[in-house]
Each structure stands twice: as C-alpha cells, then as structure tokens.
Short mmCIF file of C-alpha atoms in Angstrom, two decimals:
data_model
loop_
_atom_site.label_atom_id
_atom_site.label_comp_id
_atom_site.label_asym_id
_atom_site.label_seq_id
_atom_site.Cartn_x
_atom_site.Cartn_y
_atom_site.Cartn_z
CA MET L 1 7.78 8.87 14.92
CA ASN L 2 5.78 6.14 16.51
CA GLY L 3 7.11 3.59 18.66
CA ASP L 4 7.68 0.98 15.75
CA GLY L 5 9.15 3.85 13.26
CA THR L 6 6.46 3.41 11.01
CA ALA L 7 4.66 7.40 11.48
CA CYS L 8 6.61 8.83 8.88
CA CYS L 9 5.55 6.24 6.22
CA ALA L 10 1.94 5.83 7.02
CA PRO L 11 0.68 7.72 10.19
CA ARG L 12 -2.13 6.04 11.96
CA ARG L 13 -5.29 7.05 13.92
CA ALA L 14 -5.12 5.67 17.68
CA ALA L 15 -6.95 2.14 17.44
CA GLY L 16 -10.22 2.33 18.34
CA HIS L 17 -10.45 6.04 17.40
CA THR L 18 -14.13 6.00 16.90
CA GLY L 19 -14.96 2.61 17.51
CA VAL L 20 -15.86 2.54 13.70
CA THR L 21 -15.52 -0.76 11.84
CA SER L 22 -16.74 -1.54 8.24
CA ARG L 23 -19.93 -3.11 7.55
CA SER L 24 -20.20 -6.27 5.48
CA VAL L 25 -21.23 -5.77 2.07
CA PRO L 26 -22.71 -8.58 -0.27
CA PRO L 27 -20.80 -10.23 -2.81
CA SER L 28 -20.90 -9.00 -6.73
CA ALA L 29 -23.13 -10.85 -8.52
CA THR L 30 -20.18 -10.57 -11.38
CA PRO L 31 -17.20 -10.82 -9.75
CA PRO L 32 -15.08 -7.77 -11.22
CA GLN L 33 -12.00 -8.39 -13.08
CA PRO L 34 -8.82 -6.43 -12.11
CA VAL L 35 -7.84 -3.40 -14.95
CA GLY L 36 -4.47 -5.37 -15.38
CA GLY L 37 -6.19 -9.13 -14.87
CA TRP L 38 -4.98 -11.77 -12.74
CA ARG L 39 -1.74 -13.52 -12.43
CA GLU L 40 -1.35 -16.97 -11.04
CA LEU L 41 1.49 -18.09 -9.11
CA ARG L 42 2.15 -21.85 -8.23
CA GLY L 43 4.06 -20.72 -5.09
CA GLY L 44 6.49 -22.64 -3.92
CA THR L 45 9.79 -22.08 -0.82
CA PHE L 46 11.44 -18.78 -1.24
CA LEU L 47 14.14 -16.32 0.87
CA MET L 48 11.81 -14.08 2.46
CA GLY L 49 13.27 -10.92 4.30
CA CYS L 50 16.58 -9.76 4.51
CA ASP L 51 19.94 -10.10 6.85
CA ASP L 52 21.03 -6.79 7.39
CA PRO L 53 17.15 -4.39 7.39
CA PRO L 54 17.78 -0.54 7.67
CA TYR L 55 15.26 -0.70 10.58
CA PRO L 56 15.53 -3.42 12.65
CA GLN L 57 12.09 -2.86 14.82
CA ASP L 58 10.27 -3.75 11.65
CA GLY L 59 10.94 -7.32 11.58
CA GLU L 60 12.14 -7.83 8.08
CA GLY L 61 14.83 -10.55 9.17
CA PRO L 62 16.18 -12.66 9.30
CA ALA L 63 16.14 -14.16 5.85
CA ARG L 64 14.27 -17.51 5.81
CA GLN L 65 13.10 -19.81 3.56
CA VAL L 66 9.17 -19.90 3.70
CA ALA L 67 6.61 -21.96 1.24
CA VAL L 68 3.86 -20.49 -0.69
CA GLY L 69 0.91 -22.70 -1.84
CA PRO L 70 -0.67 -21.42 -4.64
CA PHE L 71 -2.52 -18.46 -5.29
CA ALA L 72 -3.58 -15.41 -7.67
CA LEU L 73 -2.55 -12.15 -7.38
CA ALA L 74 -3.89 -8.89 -9.07
CA ALA L 75 -1.63 -7.35 -11.59
CA THR L 76 -2.32 -3.92 -10.71
CA ALA L 77 -3.28 -2.25 -7.46
CA VAL L 78 -7.49 -1.18 -6.84
CA THR L 79 -7.78 2.17 -9.34
CA ASN L 80 -10.13 4.90 -8.31
CA ALA L 81 -12.11 3.80 -11.01
CA GLU L 82 -12.37 0.22 -9.71
CA PHE L 83 -13.68 1.49 -6.03
CA ALA L 84 -15.95 3.80 -7.63
CA ALA L 85 -17.90 0.91 -8.81
CA PHE L 86 -17.79 -0.95 -5.76
CA ALA L 87 -18.79 2.27 -3.92
CA GLU L 88 -21.90 2.75 -6.29
CA ALA L 89 -22.75 -1.15 -5.99
CA THR L 90 -22.67 -1.25 -2.46
CA GLY L 91 -23.20 2.17 -0.80
CA HIS L 92 -20.09 1.48 1.19
CA THR L 93 -18.91 4.34 3.13
CA THR L 94 -15.61 4.12 3.80
CA ASP L 95 -13.51 4.69 7.51
CA ALA L 96 -12.39 8.01 6.15
CA GLU L 97 -15.53 9.26 5.46
CA ARG L 98 -17.40 8.23 8.84
CA HIS L 99 -14.35 9.75 10.78
CA GLY L 100 -14.61 12.79 8.96
CA TRP L 101 -10.89 13.04 8.03
CA SER L 102 -7.98 11.27 6.52
CA PHE L 103 -3.90 12.14 6.36
CA VAL L 104 -2.75 13.95 3.66
CA PHE L 105 0.62 15.16 3.15
CA GLY L 106 1.21 18.90 3.56
CA GLY L 107 3.03 19.47 0.32
CA PHE L 108 0.46 18.69 -1.38
CA LEU L 109 -2.19 21.79 0.54
CA PRO L 110 -2.01 25.12 -0.76
CA ASP L 111 0.17 27.34 1.42
CA ASP L 112 -2.45 29.25 2.97
CA PHE L 113 -4.33 25.66 4.03
CA PRO L 114 -5.24 26.56 7.68
CA PRO L 115 -3.66 24.85 10.94
CA THR L 116 -4.45 21.26 11.31
CA ARG L 117 -3.17 18.87 13.28
CA ALA L 118 -0.02 16.98 11.89
CA ALA L 119 1.26 13.36 13.06
CA SER L 120 3.70 13.46 15.83
CA ALA L 121 7.57 13.84 14.82
CA ALA L 122 6.35 13.55 11.07
CA PRO L 123 4.63 17.05 10.39
CA TRP L 124 4.25 16.40 6.81
CA TRP L 125 1.54 14.81 7.46
CA ARG L 126 -1.75 16.82 8.00
CA GLN L 127 -4.88 15.84 9.34
CA VAL L 128 -7.35 17.12 6.37
CA HIS L 129 -10.86 17.29 7.54
CA GLY L 130 -13.09 16.04 4.13
CA ALA L 131 -10.02 13.92 3.00
CA TYR L 132 -11.43 10.80 1.42
CA TRP L 133 -10.85 8.57 -1.55
CA ARG L 134 -12.63 10.55 -4.10
CA ARG L 135 -11.00 13.81 -2.54
CA PRO L 136 -7.64 12.97 -2.42
CA GLU L 137 -6.43 16.43 -0.78
CA GLY L 138 -9.49 17.35 0.73
CA PRO L 139 -12.56 19.58 -0.04
CA GLY L 140 -11.77 21.37 -3.67
CA SER L 141 -9.85 18.27 -5.14
CA GLY L 142 -11.05 15.56 -7.14
CA LEU L 143 -10.07 12.36 -9.04
CA ASP L 144 -9.47 14.52 -12.49
CA GLY L 145 -6.90 12.35 -14.73
CA ARG L 146 -6.71 9.90 -11.82
CA ALA L 147 -9.60 6.95 -12.29
CA GLY L 148 -6.25 4.95 -13.55
CA HIS L 149 -4.34 5.78 -10.55
CA PRO L 150 -4.32 3.48 -7.08
CA VAL L 151 -7.46 4.53 -4.83
CA VAL L 152 -5.92 6.21 -1.76
CA HIS L 153 -7.44 6.82 1.74
CA VAL L 154 -8.70 3.32 2.33
CA SER L 155 -8.07 1.56 5.44
CA HIS L 156 -7.83 -2.23 6.02
CA ASN L 157 -11.40 -2.54 6.97
CA ASP L 158 -12.22 -0.56 3.41
CA ALA L 159 -9.76 -3.30 1.54
CA LEU L 160 -11.63 -6.18 3.19
CA ALA L 161 -14.97 -4.66 2.26
CA TYR L 162 -13.89 -4.77 -1.32
CA CYS L 163 -12.47 -7.83 -1.57
CA ALA L 164 -15.33 -9.60 -0.08
CA TRP L 165 -17.95 -8.02 -2.95
CA ALA L 166 -15.12 -8.45 -5.49
CA GLY L 167 -14.90 -12.60 -4.35
CA ALA L 168 -11.54 -12.05 -3.61
CA ARG L 169 -8.93 -11.24 -0.93
CA LEU L 170 -6.07 -9.90 0.64
CA PRO L 171 -2.72 -11.71 -0.20
CA ALA L 172 -0.83 -12.95 3.03
CA GLU L 173 2.23 -11.05 3.33
CA ALA L 174 4.71 -13.62 2.82
CA GLU L 175 2.55 -14.44 -0.57
CA TRP L 176 2.71 -10.53 -1.41
CA GLU L 177 6.94 -10.77 -0.90
CA TYR L 178 6.84 -13.82 -3.14
CA ALA L 179 5.34 -12.38 -6.03
CA ALA L 180 6.96 -9.01 -5.54
CA ARG L 181 10.16 -10.46 -6.15
CA GLY L 182 9.54 -12.08 -9.58
CA GLY L 183 11.56 -14.81 -9.17
CA LEU L 184 14.84 -13.53 -8.09
CA ALA L 185 16.32 -14.29 -4.90
CA GLY L 186 17.81 -11.96 -2.40
CA MET L 187 17.30 -8.97 -4.57
CA PRO L 188 16.08 -5.68 -2.91
CA TYR L 189 13.93 -4.63 -6.03
CA PRO L 190 11.44 -6.76 -8.15
CA TRP L 191 13.39 -6.13 -10.92
CA GLY L 192 17.07 -6.69 -9.35
CA ASP L 193 19.88 -5.19 -6.98
CA ARG L 194 20.00 -1.04 -8.45
CA ARG L 195 17.13 0.96 -7.91
CA ASP L 196 17.35 2.66 -11.23
CA PRO L 197 19.08 0.40 -13.33
CA GLY L 198 21.43 1.89 -15.81
CA GLY L 199 19.58 5.17 -15.17
CA GLU L 200 16.02 4.30 -15.99
CA PHE L 201 13.37 4.83 -13.41
CA ARG L 202 11.55 1.78 -12.38
CA MET L 203 9.22 3.01 -9.70
CA ASN L 204 7.51 6.28 -8.52
CA VAL L 205 9.48 7.46 -5.08
CA TRP L 206 9.97 10.75 -4.10
CA ARG L 207 12.90 12.49 -5.99
CA GLY L 208 14.95 15.14 -4.41
CA ASP L 209 15.18 16.16 -0.79
CA PHE L 210 12.53 15.22 1.65
CA PRO L 211 9.96 16.71 2.13
CA HIS L 212 10.64 20.26 0.98
CA ARG L 213 11.37 19.39 -2.88
CA ASN L 214 10.59 16.95 -4.95
CA THR L 215 12.11 16.62 -8.89
CA ALA L 216 9.52 14.10 -9.80
CA ALA L 217 12.68 13.09 -11.71
CA ASP L 218 10.18 10.08 -12.66
CA GLY L 219 7.42 11.38 -13.82
CA TYR L 220 5.04 11.91 -10.78
CA ARG L 221 4.67 13.79 -8.05
CA GLY L 222 1.98 12.03 -6.28
CA THR L 223 0.69 8.34 -7.24
CA CYS L 224 0.73 7.40 -10.95
CA PRO L 225 -1.33 5.09 -13.26
CA VAL L 226 -1.22 1.65 -11.51
CA ASP L 227 0.58 0.17 -14.63
CA ALA L 228 3.05 3.05 -14.71
CA PHE L 229 6.33 1.11 -15.03
CA PRO L 230 7.21 -2.55 -16.33
CA ALA L 231 6.46 -5.33 -14.43
CA ASN L 232 8.40 -7.50 -12.63
CA GLY L 233 9.00 -11.27 -13.65
CA HIS L 234 5.56 -12.44 -12.42
CA GLY L 235 3.69 -9.49 -14.87
CA LEU L 236 2.94 -7.87 -11.62
CA PHE L 237 3.10 -3.83 -11.70
CA ASN L 238 4.38 -1.14 -8.99
CA MET L 239 5.04 -3.89 -6.50
CA THR L 240 7.13 -1.10 -4.92
CA GLY L 241 6.62 2.58 -4.84
CA ASN L 242 3.08 4.69 -5.57
CA VAL L 243 1.45 3.06 -2.47
CA TRP L 244 1.65 1.09 0.32
CA GLU L 245 -0.41 -2.20 -0.25
CA TRP L 246 -2.37 -3.57 3.12
CA CYS L 247 -2.00 -7.47 3.70
CA ALA L 248 -3.95 -9.72 5.38
CA ASP L 249 -1.66 -10.73 8.12
CA PRO L 250 -1.37 -8.78 11.70
CA PHE L 251 1.48 -6.67 12.44
CA GLY L 252 3.04 -8.04 15.64
CA PRO L 253 0.84 -7.49 18.87
CA GLY L 254 -1.65 -4.73 19.31
CA GLY L 255 -4.38 -5.27 16.56
CA ALA L 256 -2.33 -3.70 13.42
CA ARG L 257 -2.13 -4.89 10.06
CA VAL L 258 1.03 -5.36 7.58
CA LEU L 259 1.51 -2.88 4.98
CA ARG L 260 4.19 -3.56 1.95
CA GLY L 261 5.91 -1.90 -0.89
CA GLY L 262 6.28 1.74 0.02
CA SER L 263 4.80 4.69 -1.85
CA HIS L 264 5.44 8.06 -3.72
CA LEU L 265 6.58 9.45 -0.45
CA CYS L 266 9.17 7.34 0.44
CA HIS L 267 12.93 8.45 0.52
CA ALA L 268 15.93 6.80 1.57
CA SER L 269 16.83 9.71 3.72
CA TYR L 270 13.96 8.60 6.58
CA CYS L 271 12.15 5.59 4.87
CA PHE L 272 14.05 2.82 3.18
CA ARG L 273 11.28 0.81 2.53
CA TYR L 274 10.56 0.88 -1.28
CA ARG L 275 12.03 -3.01 -1.16
CA THR L 276 10.93 -6.15 -1.45
CA SER L 277 11.35 -7.48 2.12
CA ALA L 278 10.01 -3.83 3.90
CA ARG L 279 7.29 -3.83 5.63
CA ILE L 280 5.29 -1.55 8.32
CA GLY L 281 2.31 -1.99 10.30
CA SER L 282 -0.91 0.59 10.91
CA THR L 283 -4.29 0.33 12.69
CA PRO L 284 -6.96 -1.05 10.74
CA GLU L 285 -9.24 2.11 10.42
CA SER L 286 -5.73 4.10 9.46
CA SER L 287 -5.94 5.78 5.94
CA SER L 288 -4.17 8.20 4.25
CA GLY L 289 -2.97 9.56 0.50
CA ASN L 290 -0.37 7.07 0.02
CA THR L 291 -2.27 3.86 1.08
CA GLY L 292 -4.08 1.55 -1.29
CA PHE L 293 -4.29 -2.43 -1.73
CA ARG L 294 -4.58 -5.05 -4.58
CA CYS L 295 -6.37 -8.22 -4.51
CA ALA L 296 -5.55 -11.91 -4.24
CA ARG L 297 -7.61 -15.13 -4.91
CA PRO L 298 -7.21 -18.98 -4.76
CA LEU L 299 -6.49 -20.78 -8.08
CA ALA L 300 -8.81 -23.28 -8.89
CA GLY L 301 -9.14 -26.59 -6.46
CA THR L 302 -7.72 -24.38 -3.53
CA HIS L 303 -9.07 -22.64 -0.76
CA ILE L 304 -9.74 -18.93 -0.23
CA ALA L 305 -7.74 -18.98 2.84
CA PRO L 306 -4.46 -17.06 2.53
CA SER L 307 -1.70 -20.56 2.07
CA SER L 308 2.33 -19.55 3.68
CA THR L 309 3.92 -20.75 5.98
CA ASP L 310 6.54 -18.17 7.76
CA PRO L 311 8.21 -19.03 10.98
CA LEU L 312 8.17 -15.45 12.49
CA GLU L 313 4.36 -15.04 11.73
CA PRO L 314 2.82 -14.23 14.67
CA GLN L 315 0.67 -17.23 16.44
#
C-alpha cells in the first residue's frame, strides 16, 4: 500500500515514470453529447466530507460547508464507444499505450498468465504489457459487449485531452461530491444511508471475499454499463462504484490528482471508499482497469473554470 493508503484501490505509476505527458488535441467542431446527456446543477452550499472517516489519511474530514457555483455534469461516465470516437477523430495515444503497460486486476487474468510485477502490498494488481483501453485485460481481450461500459486505463492526462476535444472539463472535487450527493445531506451513499436499501443493489462493488471470491450478486464481476443502476436525485448514474473518476483538483502536495467514487473492486474489508465523501489520489500518468472519468461544463453565461470554494483545498 502506498504511504497514503491508496495503492489497493487504484495503483499508481511513479511520478514522471517515463516523462510522458499527453499532447494537446484540437477541439471537435461538433462537441459530442454524453450518452446519458447533461444534468444542469444550479449549485449552492452543501456539507462536504465527513467527521469520522474510516481512512483519516485520505483527507475526507472534517465535514464542512462548501459553496459550489452552477455547472453541468454528464449523467454518465465516458463510455468505450465515446472514447473510441475521440481516439479515431484525434489519433490520441493514451499514457498506457505509450508506457506499453497498465495495471490489471489479477483475478481477471488466466491462471497460466506469466509472472509480472505486482503493486507492492497489493499483489492483486498486476503489470500487464499491452493492456490499455481497447484491451482492458491485455492481449487477447477486447471490448465486445462493453461499448456502453466506462472506458478504463485512462490517465488524468488522457481525461484532460478528451475534455479539451469535447468542449468540456473535469469536475472540481467539490462539484463532484455536490453532484454525487443528489440533494441529500450527510448521507454516505447517493441514495441514502444504507448500501443496499431493502436488499436492492444500487451500485457495482465487490460482493464476497476480496480478493479471492466475487459472487457478482449485483450482476457484474467487472465493470457494468454506465447507466446500469438507478440515478440519484440529480439524475446522475453510478456516482459510486463501477469506476473511480478523475477530478480536476490536486490531491495534496506532490502532483497527484483526485479520484472519486470507488469502483467495482472496492470492498469494505480493505477499501471502504464507495461513498460520496471518499477520495484517493494518483499520479496524472497512472492508469488501471478500474479508473475512468466523466465530463463537466459551465452553464450558459458562466466560466469554464471549476467553481467551488472549499476551505480545505490546497492553495
């Protein structure tokens, strides 16, 4: 596990591993519409964070009043089909492709997969050469049946490049949490205080004993379609579970960037981060099989820069 306790959730490359940075791409003449459309949020003041976080080192707490300006957020994470259109239009090469490898959950690899480097203290994360967004589990894998699933193996750099092409931006961390809460105050989940209210599954997370047995009781062993579960009060899908989502903000000093929402690999026994206030950080060039993003944009008459005021934000 990394010193900040996040390696188990989203493994990271060493900062500046190869000196690779994403190149800029020209904006699309006809910006694409998210598959789930946009949700316009008028903003306001809300209670961000929590007072008794399970991982104090993550910086969730304390709970505090935060102001968020108006903005729009995509109802869904960027899908494989949407990212394919971007790659075809721009020729963009992701960080994972240029590095030549990305992190894949070992449980998705065949038993006879050759030994490769694993993340320290998180051996279920394996370095897989040839893994990238089109080959999520490495050579021999593909996207059949996953066009509507969230794109993965995308770095913060790749997310910024997509947003530039799409005439959008990444959400500020405070915007993301405001949106994820769906109008509820102080609730750990976008729908309330219980993970599975009335026995109903509301998100895609690890069910069973991590990392050896996933019952897939919620219907999915890996990622699920971006709109697979009911939307929250703001009409936003899968704000927790499924894939971690990049945000615009730095994660403290050192160059890491914020990830929000948890993923299909989160389990309460080691990564109880599929909650509205949970956060982790990773280096901008990092990629893994459980990391994606969604886009934000300004409302008419507002600026493109994220609009939020959080007294705990690094200056």
